[in-house]
CSV table of C-alpha atoms and ligand atoms in Angstrom, one decimal:
chain,number,residue,atom,x,y,z
A,293,MET,CA,12.8,-15.8,-9.9
A,294,THR,CA,10.1,-13.3,-9.7
A,295,SER,CA,6.6,-14.7,-11.4
A,296,LEU,CA,4.6,-12.2,-12.6
A,297,THR,CA,1.0,-13.5,-14.3
A,298,GLY,CA,-0.2,-10.6,-16.2
A,299,GLN,CA,-1.4,-9.0,-13.3
A,300,SER,CA,1.5,-6.6,-12.4
A,301,HIS,CA,-0.5,-3.7,-13.6
A,302,ARG,CA,-3.1,-4.5,-10.3
A,303,ILE,CA,-2.3,-2.3,-6.7
A,304,LEU,CA,-3.4,-3.0,-4.1
A,305,SER,CA,-3.0,-0.7,-0.2
A,306,GLY,CA,-4.4,-0.2,2.7
A,307,MET,CA,-4.5,1.4,5.7
A,308,ARG,CA,-5.7,1.3,8.6
A,309,PRO,CA,-8.6,3.9,10.7
A,310,THR,CA,-7.3,4.9,13.7
A,311,GLY,CA,-8.4,8.8,14.1
A,312,ARG,CA,-7.6,12.2,11.5
A,313,LEU,CA,-5.4,12.2,8.9
A,314,HIS,CA,-2.2,14.9,9.0
A,315,LEU,CA,1.0,15.9,6.6
A,316,GLY,CA,3.0,13.1,7.6
A,317,HIS,CA,0.3,10.4,5.5
A,318,TYR,CA,-0.8,13.0,3.2
A,319,HIS,CA,2.9,13.5,2.0
A,320,GLY,CA,3.8,9.8,2.7
A,321,VAL,CA,1.8,7.4,1.4
A,322,LEU,CA,-1.3,9.4,-0.2
A,323,LYS,CA,0.4,11.5,-2.9
A,324,ASN,CA,1.9,8.7,-3.7
A,325,TRP,CA,-1.5,7.2,-4.5
A,326,VAL,CA,-2.7,9.6,-5.8
A,327,LYS,CA,-0.1,9.1,-8.0
A,328,LEU,CA,-0.4,5.7,-9.0
A,329,GLN,CA,-4.4,5.6,-9.5
A,330,HIS,CA,-2.9,7.2,-12.7
A,331,GLU,CA,-1.5,4.5,-13.5
A,332,TYR,CA,-2.6,1.5,-12.1
A,333,GLU,CA,-5.7,-0.5,-11.6
A,334,CYS,CA,-5.7,0.6,-7.2
A,335,PHE,CA,-7.9,-0.9,-4.8
A,336,LEU,CA,-6.8,0.7,-1.8
A,337,PHE,CA,-8.6,-0.3,1.2
A,338,VAL,CA,-10.0,0.6,4.6
A,339,ALA,CA,-7.8,-1.9,7.0
A,340,ASP,CA,-9.5,-2.3,9.4
A,341,TRP,CA,-8.8,-5.8,10.3
A,342,HIS,CA,-5.6,-5.0,11.0
A,343,ALA,CA,-6.9,-2.1,13.1
A,344,LEU,CA,-8.7,-4.3,15.3
A,345,THR,CA,-5.6,-6.3,16.3
A,346,THR,CA,-3.9,-3.8,18.3
A,347,GLU,CA,-7.0,-1.8,19.0
A,348,TYR,CA,-8.8,-5.3,20.0
A,349,GLU,CA,-9.9,-3.8,23.4
A,350,THR,CA,-11.4,-0.1,22.6
A,351,PRO,CA,-12.9,-0.9,18.4
A,352,GLY,CA,-14.3,1.9,18.7
A,353,VAL,CA,-11.9,4.5,17.9
A,354,ILE,CA,-12.4,2.0,14.1
A,355,ALA,CA,-15.8,2.9,13.7
A,356,ALA,CA,-14.9,6.5,14.9
A,357,SER,CA,-12.2,7.1,11.6
A,358,VAL,CA,-14.0,4.6,9.0
A,359,TRP,CA,-16.0,6.9,7.2
A,360,ASP,CA,-13.3,10.3,8.4
A,361,MET,CA,-9.9,8.6,6.7
A,362,VAL,CA,-12.4,8.0,3.8
A,363,ILE,CA,-13.3,11.3,3.4
A,364,ASP,CA,-9.7,12.5,3.8
A,365,TRP,CA,-8.3,10.0,1.4
A,366,LEU,CA,-11.4,11.7,-1.4
A,367,ALA,CA,-10.0,15.1,-0.4
A,368,ALA,CA,-6.6,14.6,-1.3
A,369,GLY,CA,-7.4,13.4,-4.2
A,370,ILE,CA,-8.2,9.4,-4.7
A,371,ASN,CA,-10.6,9.6,-7.1
A,372,PRO,CA,-13.5,6.9,-7.2
A,373,LYS,CA,-13.5,7.0,-10.8
A,374,GLN,CA,-10.0,6.1,-11.3
A,375,ALA,CA,-9.2,3.8,-7.8
A,376,ARG,CA,-11.2,1.0,-6.1
A,377,VAL,CA,-12.0,2.2,-2.7
A,378,PHE,CA,-12.8,-0.2,-0.1
A,379,ILE,CA,-13.3,-1.8,3.4
A,380,GLN,CA,-11.9,-4.8,4.4
A,381,SER,CA,-14.8,-6.5,6.8
A,382,GLN,CA,-17.2,-5.9,3.7
A,383,VAL,CA,-15.3,-8.5,2.0
A,384,PRO,CA,-15.0,-11.7,3.4
A,385,GLU,CA,-12.8,-13.2,1.4
A,386,HIS,CA,-10.2,-12.0,3.1
A,387,ALA,CA,-10.5,-13.9,5.8
A,388,GLU,CA,-11.3,-17.0,4.6
A,389,LEU,CA,-8.2,-16.7,2.2
A,390,HIS,CA,-5.9,-15.7,5.4
A,391,LEU,CA,-7.4,-18.7,6.9
A,392,LEU,CA,-6.5,-20.9,4.1
A,393,LEU,CA,-3.2,-19.7,3.9
A,394,SER,CA,-2.6,-20.0,7.9
A,395,MET,CA,-2.4,-23.7,7.0
A,396,MET,CA,0.9,-23.8,5.2
A,397,THR,CA,2.5,-21.2,6.9
A,398,PRO,CA,5.1,-21.8,9.1
A,399,LEU,CA,5.1,-20.6,12.6
A,400,SER,CA,8.2,-19.6,12.1
A,401,TRP,CA,7.8,-17.6,9.1
A,402,LEU,CA,5.8,-15.7,11.5
A,403,GLU,CA,8.1,-15.3,14.7
A,404,ARG,CA,11.0,-13.6,12.7
A,405,VAL,CA,9.0,-10.9,11.1
A,406,PRO,CA,10.5,-7.5,12.9
A,407,THR,CA,7.5,-6.1,13.4
A,408,TYR,CA,6.2,-8.8,16.0
A,409,LYS,CA,8.9,-7.8,18.2
A,410,ASP,CA,9.1,-4.3,17.8
A,411,GLN,CA,5.6,-3.4,17.7
A,412,GLN,CA,5.1,-5.7,20.8
A,413,GLU,CA,8.3,-3.7,22.7
A,414,LYS,CA,6.8,0.0,21.4
A,415,LEU,CA,3.3,-0.7,22.2
A,416,LYS,CA,4.2,-1.7,25.2
A,417,GLU,CA,0.7,-1.0,26.9
A,418,LYS,CA,-1.0,-3.3,25.1
A,419,ASP,CA,-1.6,-7.2,25.2
A,420,LEU,CA,-0.6,-7.9,22.0
A,421,ALA,CA,0.5,-11.5,22.7
A,422,THR,CA,-2.8,-12.7,21.7
A,423,TYR,CA,-2.8,-15.6,18.0
A,424,GLY,CA,-4.4,-12.7,15.4
A,425,PHE,CA,-1.2,-10.3,15.9
A,426,LEU,CA,1.2,-13.3,15.2
A,427,GLY,CA,-1.0,-13.3,12.6
A,428,TYR,CA,-1.5,-10.0,11.3
A,429,PRO,CA,1.3,-10.3,8.2
A,430,LEU,CA,-0.4,-13.5,6.8
A,431,LEU,CA,-3.4,-11.3,7.1
A,432,GLN,CA,-1.4,-8.7,5.0
A,433,SER,CA,-0.7,-11.4,2.6
A,434,ALA,CA,-3.9,-12.2,1.9
A,435,ASP,CA,-5.2,-8.8,1.2
A,436,ILE,CA,-2.8,-9.2,-1.9
A,437,LEU,CA,-2.6,-12.4,-3.1
A,438,ALA,CA,-6.7,-11.9,-3.2
A,439,TYR,CA,-6.4,-9.5,-5.9
A,440,LYS,CA,-2.7,-10.6,-7.6
A,441,ALA,CA,-1.5,-7.4,-6.5
A,442,GLY,CA,1.6,-7.0,-8.3
A,443,GLN,CA,3.4,-3.9,-6.8
A,444,VAL,CA,2.2,-2.8,-3.4
A,445,PRO,CA,3.3,0.7,-2.9
A,446,VAL,CA,4.4,0.7,1.2
A,447,GLY,CA,6.6,2.6,3.4
A,448,GLU,CA,10.0,1.1,4.4
A,449,ASP,CA,8.4,-0.8,7.8
A,450,GLN,CA,6.2,-2.6,5.8
A,451,VAL,CA,9.0,-5.1,2.9
A,452,ALA,CA,8.9,-7.1,5.3
A,453,HIS,CA,5.9,-8.4,4.6
A,454,VAL,CA,5.6,-7.5,1.9
A,455,GLU,CA,8.5,-10.2,1.2
A,456,LEU,CA,6.6,-13.2,3.1
A,457,THR,CA,3.9,-12.2,1.0
A,458,ARG,CA,6.4,-13.3,-1.7
A,459,GLU,CA,7.4,-16.6,0.2
A,460,VAL,CA,3.9,-17.8,1.0
A,461,ALA,CA,3.1,-17.7,-2.8
A,462,ARG,CA,5.6,-19.7,-3.9
A,463,ARG,CA,4.1,-22.4,-1.1
A,464,PHE,CA,1.2,-21.9,-2.2
A,465,ASN,CA,2.1,-22.6,-6.3
A,466,HIS,CA,4.6,-25.3,-5.2
A,467,LEU,CA,2.1,-27.3,-3.1
A,468,TYR,CA,-1.4,-26.9,-5.3
A,469,GLY,CA,0.1,-25.3,-8.7
A,470,LYS,CA,0.2,-28.4,-9.8
A,471,GLU,CA,-3.0,-30.2,-12.3
A,472,PRO,CA,-3.2,-33.8,-12.4
A,473,ASP,CA,-3.2,-33.6,-16.7
A,474,PHE,CA,-1.5,-30.2,-16.2
A,475,LYS,CA,1.0,-30.6,-19.3
A,476,ASP,CA,-2.4,-31.8,-21.8
A,477,LYS,CA,-4.0,-28.5,-20.2
A,478,ALA,CA,-0.7,-26.3,-20.9
A,479,GLU,CA,-0.5,-28.0,-24.4
A,480,GLN,CA,-4.3,-27.1,-24.9
A,481,ALA,CA,-4.0,-23.1,-23.9
A,482,SER,CA,-0.7,-22.6,-25.6
A,483,THR,CA,-3.1,-23.9,-29.1
A,484,ARG,CA,-5.0,-21.0,-28.7
A,485,LEU,CA,-2.2,-18.6,-28.5
A,486,GLY,CA,-2.2,-18.8,-32.5
A,487,LYS,CA,-0.2,-20.3,-34.5
A,488,LYS,CA,2.5,-18.5,-35.0
A,489,ASN,CA,2.6,-17.4,-31.4
A,490,ALA,CA,2.5,-20.8,-30.4
A,491,LYS,CA,5.7,-22.2,-32.1
A,492,GLN,CA,7.5,-19.2,-30.1
A,493,TYR,CA,6.2,-20.0,-27.1
A,494,LYS,CA,7.4,-23.3,-27.2
A,495,GLU,CA,11.2,-22.3,-28.7
A,496,LEU,CA,11.3,-19.7,-26.0
A,497,ARG,CA,9.9,-22.5,-23.5
A,498,ARG,CA,12.3,-24.9,-24.7
A,499,GLN,CA,15.6,-21.9,-24.7
A,500,TYR,CA,14.2,-21.6,-21.6
A,501,GLN,CA,14.5,-24.5,-19.8
A,502,GLU,CA,17.3,-26.5,-21.8
A,503,THR,CA,19.4,-23.8,-21.4
A,504,GLY,CA,18.2,-21.7,-18.6
A,505,ASN,CA,18.0,-18.7,-20.8
A,506,ILE,CA,16.7,-15.3,-18.8
A,507,GLU,CA,16.2,-13.4,-22.1
A,508,ALA,CA,14.2,-15.8,-23.1
A,509,LEU,CA,12.4,-16.5,-20.4
A,510,GLU,CA,11.3,-13.1,-20.6
A,511,LYS,CA,10.3,-13.1,-23.4
A,512,GLY,CA,8.1,-15.6,-23.3
A,513,ARG,CA,6.6,-13.5,-20.9
A,514,ALA,CA,5.9,-10.7,-22.8
A,515,LEU,CA,4.2,-13.4,-25.5
A,516,LEU,CA,1.7,-14.0,-23.1
A,517,GLU,CA,1.5,-10.2,-22.1
A,518,ALA,CA,0.8,-9.1,-25.4
A,519,ASN,CA,-1.9,-11.7,-25.7
A,520,GLN,CA,-5.0,-9.8,-24.4
A,521,ASN,CA,-7.5,-12.9,-25.4
A,522,LEU,CA,-7.0,-15.9,-22.8
A,523,THR,CA,-8.4,-17.0,-20.3
A,524,LEU,CA,-7.2,-16.5,-17.1
A,525,ALA,CA,-6.4,-19.7,-16.1
A,526,ASP,CA,-5.0,-20.5,-19.8
A,527,ARG,CA,-2.8,-17.5,-18.9
A,528,GLU,CA,-1.5,-19.0,-15.7
A,529,ARG,CA,-0.9,-22.2,-16.9
A,530,LEU,CA,0.8,-20.8,-19.6
A,531,TYR,CA,2.8,-19.2,-17.9
A,532,GLY,CA,3.5,-22.0,-15.4
A,533,TYR,CA,4.4,-24.2,-18.1
A,534,LEU,CA,7.1,-21.9,-19.4
A,535,GLU,CA,9.3,-21.6,-16.3
A,536,GLY,CA,8.4,-25.7,-16.0
A,537,SER,CA,7.6,-25.6,-12.8
A,538,GLY,CA,3.4,-25.2,-12.6
A,539,LYS,CA,0.1,-24.0,-13.1
A,540,ILE,CA,1.2,-20.6,-10.8
A,541,ILE,CA,-1.6,-19.4,-9.0
A,542,PHE,CA,-0.5,-15.9,-6.8
A,543,PRO,CA,1.9,-14.3,-8.8
A,544,GLU,CA,4.0,-12.5,-6.2
A,545,PRO,CA,4.2,-8.5,-5.4
A,546,GLN,CA,7.0,-6.3,-5.4
A,547,ALA,CA,6.8,-3.7,-3.0
A,548,LEU,CA,7.4,-0.2,-4.0
A,549,LEU,CA,8.8,1.8,-1.8
A,550,THR,CA,7.4,4.5,-1.3
A,551,ALA,CA,10.2,7.4,-1.1
A,552,ALA,CA,10.6,7.4,3.3
A,553,SER,CA,8.3,10.1,3.9
A,554,LYS,CA,10.3,13.5,5.0
A,555,MET,CA,7.4,15.4,6.5
A,556,PRO,CA,8.5,16.5,9.9
A,557,GLY,CA,6.7,17.1,13.0
A,558,LEU,CA,6.0,19.9,14.7
A,559,ASP,CA,8.4,19.4,17.0
A,560,GLY,CA,11.2,18.1,14.2
A,561,GLN,CA,10.5,14.8,15.4
A,562,LYS,CA,8.4,12.7,13.2
A,563,MET,CA,4.8,13.8,12.2
A,564,SER,CA,2.7,11.2,14.9
A,565,LYS,CA,-0.8,11.7,16.2
A,566,SER,CA,0.9,9.9,19.3
A,567,TYR,CA,3.4,12.5,20.0
A,568,GLY,CA,0.7,15.5,19.8
A,569,ASN,CA,2.2,16.9,16.8
A,570,THR,CA,0.6,17.1,13.2
A,571,LEU,CA,-1.2,18.9,11.2
A,572,ALA,CA,-4.5,17.4,10.4
A,573,LEU,CA,-5.6,17.4,6.7
A,574,ARG,CA,-8.7,19.3,7.7
A,575,ASP,CA,-7.2,21.6,10.3
A,576,THR,CA,-8.7,25.0,9.7
A,577,ALA,CA,-6.8,27.7,8.2
A,578,GLU,CA,-6.7,29.2,12.2
A,579,ASP,CA,-5.1,26.0,13.7
A,580,ILE,CA,-2.8,25.9,11.4
A,581,GLU,CA,-1.7,29.5,11.6
A,582,LYS,CA,-2.0,29.3,15.4
A,583,LYS,CA,0.3,25.5,15.6
A,584,VAL,CA,2.6,26.9,13.5
A,585,ARG,CA,3.7,30.7,14.7
A,586,THR,CA,3.9,28.6,18.2
A,587,MET,CA,5.9,25.7,17.1
A,588,PRO,CA,9.7,25.5,18.7
A,589,THR,CA,12.1,27.2,16.9
A,590,ASP,CA,16.1,27.3,16.9
A,591,PRO,CA,16.3,28.0,20.5
A,592,ALA,CA,19.4,30.2,20.6
A,593,ARG,CA,17.2,33.1,19.2
A,594,VAL,CA,15.9,33.8,22.6
A,595,ARG,CA,15.6,37.8,21.4
A,596,ARG,CA,14.8,39.0,17.5
A,597,THR,CA,18.6,40.4,17.4
A,598,ASP,CA,20.0,36.9,18.2
A,599,ALA,CA,21.5,34.7,15.3
A,600,GLY,CA,20.3,30.8,14.7
A,601,ASN,CA,20.8,28.6,12.6
A,602,PRO,CA,18.5,26.7,10.5
A,603,GLU,CA,20.2,23.3,11.4
A,604,LYS,CA,19.3,23.2,15.0
A,605,CYS,CA,15.2,24.8,13.4
A,606,PRO,CA,12.2,22.1,13.0
A,607,VAL,CA,10.8,25.4,11.4
A,608,TRP,CA,13.5,24.7,8.5
A,609,GLU,CA,12.7,21.0,8.0
A,610,PHE,CA,9.2,22.3,7.1
A,611,HIS,CA,10.6,24.8,4.4
A,612,LYS,CA,12.9,22.0,3.4
A,613,VAL,CA,9.7,20.4,1.6
A,614,TYR,CA,7.9,23.8,0.7
A,615,SER,CA,10.7,26.5,-0.4
A,616,ASP,CA,12.3,26.8,-3.2
A,617,GLU,CA,16.0,27.9,-3.9
A,618,SER,CA,15.9,31.8,-3.3
A,619,THR,CA,13.1,31.6,-0.2
A,620,ARG,CA,15.5,28.7,1.4
A,621,ASP,CA,19.0,31.4,0.9
A,622,TRP,CA,16.1,34.2,2.1
A,623,VAL,CA,16.3,31.7,5.6
A,624,THR,CA,19.6,30.4,6.1
A,625,GLN,CA,20.8,34.1,5.6
A,626,GLY,CA,18.3,35.8,8.0
A,627,CYS,CA,18.6,33.8,10.7
A,628,ARG,CA,21.9,33.6,10.6
A,629,ASP,CA,22.8,37.1,11.1
A,630,ALA,CA,19.5,37.9,12.8
A,631,GLY,CA,17.9,39.6,10.0
A,632,ILE,CA,14.9,38.0,9.7
A,633,GLY,CA,12.8,37.2,12.9
A,634,CYS,CA,11.5,33.7,13.4
A,635,LEU,CA,7.1,34.8,12.5
A,636,GLU,CA,8.4,36.4,9.5
A,637,CYS,CA,10.1,33.3,8.5
A,638,LYS,CA,7.9,30.5,9.5
A,639,GLN,CA,5.3,33.4,7.5
A,640,PRO,CA,6.0,31.2,3.7
A,641,VAL,CA,5.9,28.0,5.3
A,642,ILE,CA,2.1,29.2,6.9
A,643,ASP,CA,1.2,30.0,3.5
A,644,ALA,CA,2.8,26.8,1.2
A,645,VAL,CA,0.3,24.6,3.6
A,646,GLN,CA,-2.6,26.2,3.6
A,647,LYS,CA,-2.1,26.2,0.1
A,648,GLU,CA,-2.0,23.1,-0.3
A,649,LEU,CA,-4.5,22.0,2.4
A,650,GLN,CA,-6.7,24.3,0.9
A,651,PRO,CA,-8.3,22.6,-1.5
A,652,MET,CA,-8.7,19.1,0.8
A,653,ARG,CA,-10.6,21.1,3.0
A,654,GLU,CA,-13.4,22.2,0.0
A,655,LYS,CA,-13.3,19.0,-0.7
A,656,ALA,CA,-13.7,17.0,2.0
A,657,ALA,CA,-16.5,19.6,3.0
A,658,GLU,CA,-17.8,18.8,0.4
A,659,TYR,CA,-18.1,15.3,0.8
A,660,GLU,CA,-19.3,15.1,4.4
A,661,GLN,CA,-22.4,17.3,3.6
A,662,ASN,CA,-23.0,14.4,1.7
A,663,PRO,CA,-22.5,11.3,3.9
A,664,GLY,CA,-24.7,9.3,0.8
A,665,LEU,CA,-22.3,9.4,-1.3
A,666,VAL,CA,-19.6,8.7,0.3
A,667,ARG,CA,-21.7,5.7,1.3
A,668,SER,CA,-22.3,5.0,-2.1
A,669,ILE,CA,-18.2,4.7,-3.6
A,670,VAL,CA,-17.3,2.5,-0.9
A,671,GLN,CA,-19.8,0.8,-1.6
A,672,GLU,CA,-19.5,0.2,-5.2
A,673,GLY,CA,-14.9,-0.1,-4.4
A,674,ASN,CA,-17.1,-3.1,-2.3
A,675,GLU,CA,-18.0,-5.2,-4.7
A,676,ALA,CA,-15.5,-4.6,-6.9
A,677,ALA,CA,-12.9,-5.8,-4.8
A,678,ARG,CA,-15.1,-8.2,-3.7
A,679,ALA,CA,-16.0,-9.3,-7.7
A,680,VAL,CA,-12.1,-9.7,-7.8
A,681,ALA,CA,-11.3,-11.3,-4.4
A,682,LYS,CA,-14.2,-14.0,-4.9
A,683,GLU,CA,-12.5,-15.4,-8.6
A,684,THR,CA,-9.7,-15.4,-6.5
A,685,LEU,CA,-10.9,-18.0,-3.9
A,686,GLN,CA,-12.6,-20.0,-6.3
A,687,GLU,CA,-9.9,-20.9,-7.7
A,688,VAL,CA,-7.6,-21.5,-4.4
A,689,ARG,CA,-10.3,-23.9,-3.3
A,690,GLN,CA,-10.3,-25.5,-5.8
A,691,ALA,CA,-6.9,-26.1,-5.8
A,692,MET,CA,-6.8,-27.1,-2.1
A,693,GLY,CA,-9.5,-29.3,-4.0
A,694,LEU,CA,-12.4,-27.9,-1.2
A,695,GLU,CA,-14.5,-27.4,-4.5
A,696,TYR,CA,-16.9,-30.2,-3.7
A,697,ARG,CA,-19.8,-30.8,-5.7
B,701,LIG,N1,0.1,-3.1,7.4
B,701,LIG,C1,-0.4,-1.9,7.2
B,701,LIG,C2,0.4,-1.1,7.9
B,701,LIG,O1,0.3,-1.4,8.7
B,701,LIG,C3,-1.4,-1.9,5.9
B,701,LIG,C4,-2.0,-3.3,6.0
B,701,LIG,C5,-2.9,-3.9,5.0
B,701,LIG,C6,-1.7,-2.8,3.9
B,701,LIG,N2,-3.2,-4.5,4.7
B,701,LIG,C7,-1.8,-3.7,3.2
B,701,LIG,C8,-0.5,-1.9,2.9
B,701,LIG,C9,-2.0,-5.1,1.9
B,701,LIG,C10,-0.5,-2.6,1.9
B,701,LIG,C11,-0.9,-4.2,1.5
B,701,LIG,O2,-0.1,0.4,7.2
B,702,SF4,FE1,14.1,28.6,13.2
B,702,SF4,FE2,14.0,30.9,11.0
B,702,SF4,FE3,14.3,31.3,13.7
B,702,SF4,FE4,15.9,30.6,12.1
B,702,SF4,S1,14.7,32.5,12.2
B,702,SF4,S2,15.1,29.8,14.4
B,702,SF4,S3,14.6,28.6,10.6
B,702,SF4,S4,12.1,29.9,12.3
């Protein structure tokens, strides 16, 4: 069952700083973040510690990418007035929470995360038989739980990490969610709902606990959700008491699946730096023009008069992303009967990519000329993030009995 404790409006997501961003990042992740920032409270961070789990031998690449990545985010439309942008290592609470969670996380949970073996296989040239690499999904859990994020926008490959986070949250709540005087405190808290609401809360709780009526549970949650003048601690007690378990310290986050990126690379494989088939967000207009003009097409079209098949051509994949139906009809027809040449066919793609990237280039140039502004945006983000994470850690320490006075 899902536990939401009124924090479900908060979103957290991170990206590893390992080089300039390209259209694959934009269509796969960034565009979605830009949309979400209008709908949710977003915390977006540079996952520099995550990058270290694989780049620890050459950490220079991380430092070299951090600010560029932030500039790419801002250029792509992340608005620092709406979303918080910060750097993971500037919020040391992530590390503290990771450590505390590591005490109660069974080793087998980490060993069975699919990315563990997959990545070791894939990145054979690196020695990933490290403690940090095994623990990295738990670091991700700490990232998420430090903000009690309700939703985590991720790609398919990261769903298992959110699932692990849910299990860790559940286990933590189970182990440490019990306060000695929990029942009294919860009863006390319910009086703060006001007489009418308190009565309704009690009734819904009874219905749920006696008959397992899920509707009553949901109504109870909605009632708490609507009640904005509770303290955080009281709110969590009341959510926990409603379910009967104890205090819910960590809500269970949900993966918010981004529609799998269909963004192809110049050679038809997935767009990725390691394949050398990218269009970078800050490529110049000349770069873009040249890269698209020289990208491969259906090999059957040796001469202009040879007919081709769009299904065998990476350019067609770009038309699927960028072109409207009439252009796509023009391509299919013209390719199959050799009515158009490949350069002609590429032109609408070039135009569409330029149109998409031009405003980003301009914005990026502004930020490049004003590094102080970028620093201060991140500084503010760090502080805002830290304020939230600190509050969570205080609660965590208290629940675990680590608050010595
Ligand atoms: N692990 C993610 C990746 O490699 C990045 C990441 C780190 C992240 N922490 C996160 C994503 C928390 C979402 C939420 O892409
Ligand atoms: Fe590819 Fe277009 Fe050339 Fe056909 S006409 S092979 S779709 S570039």
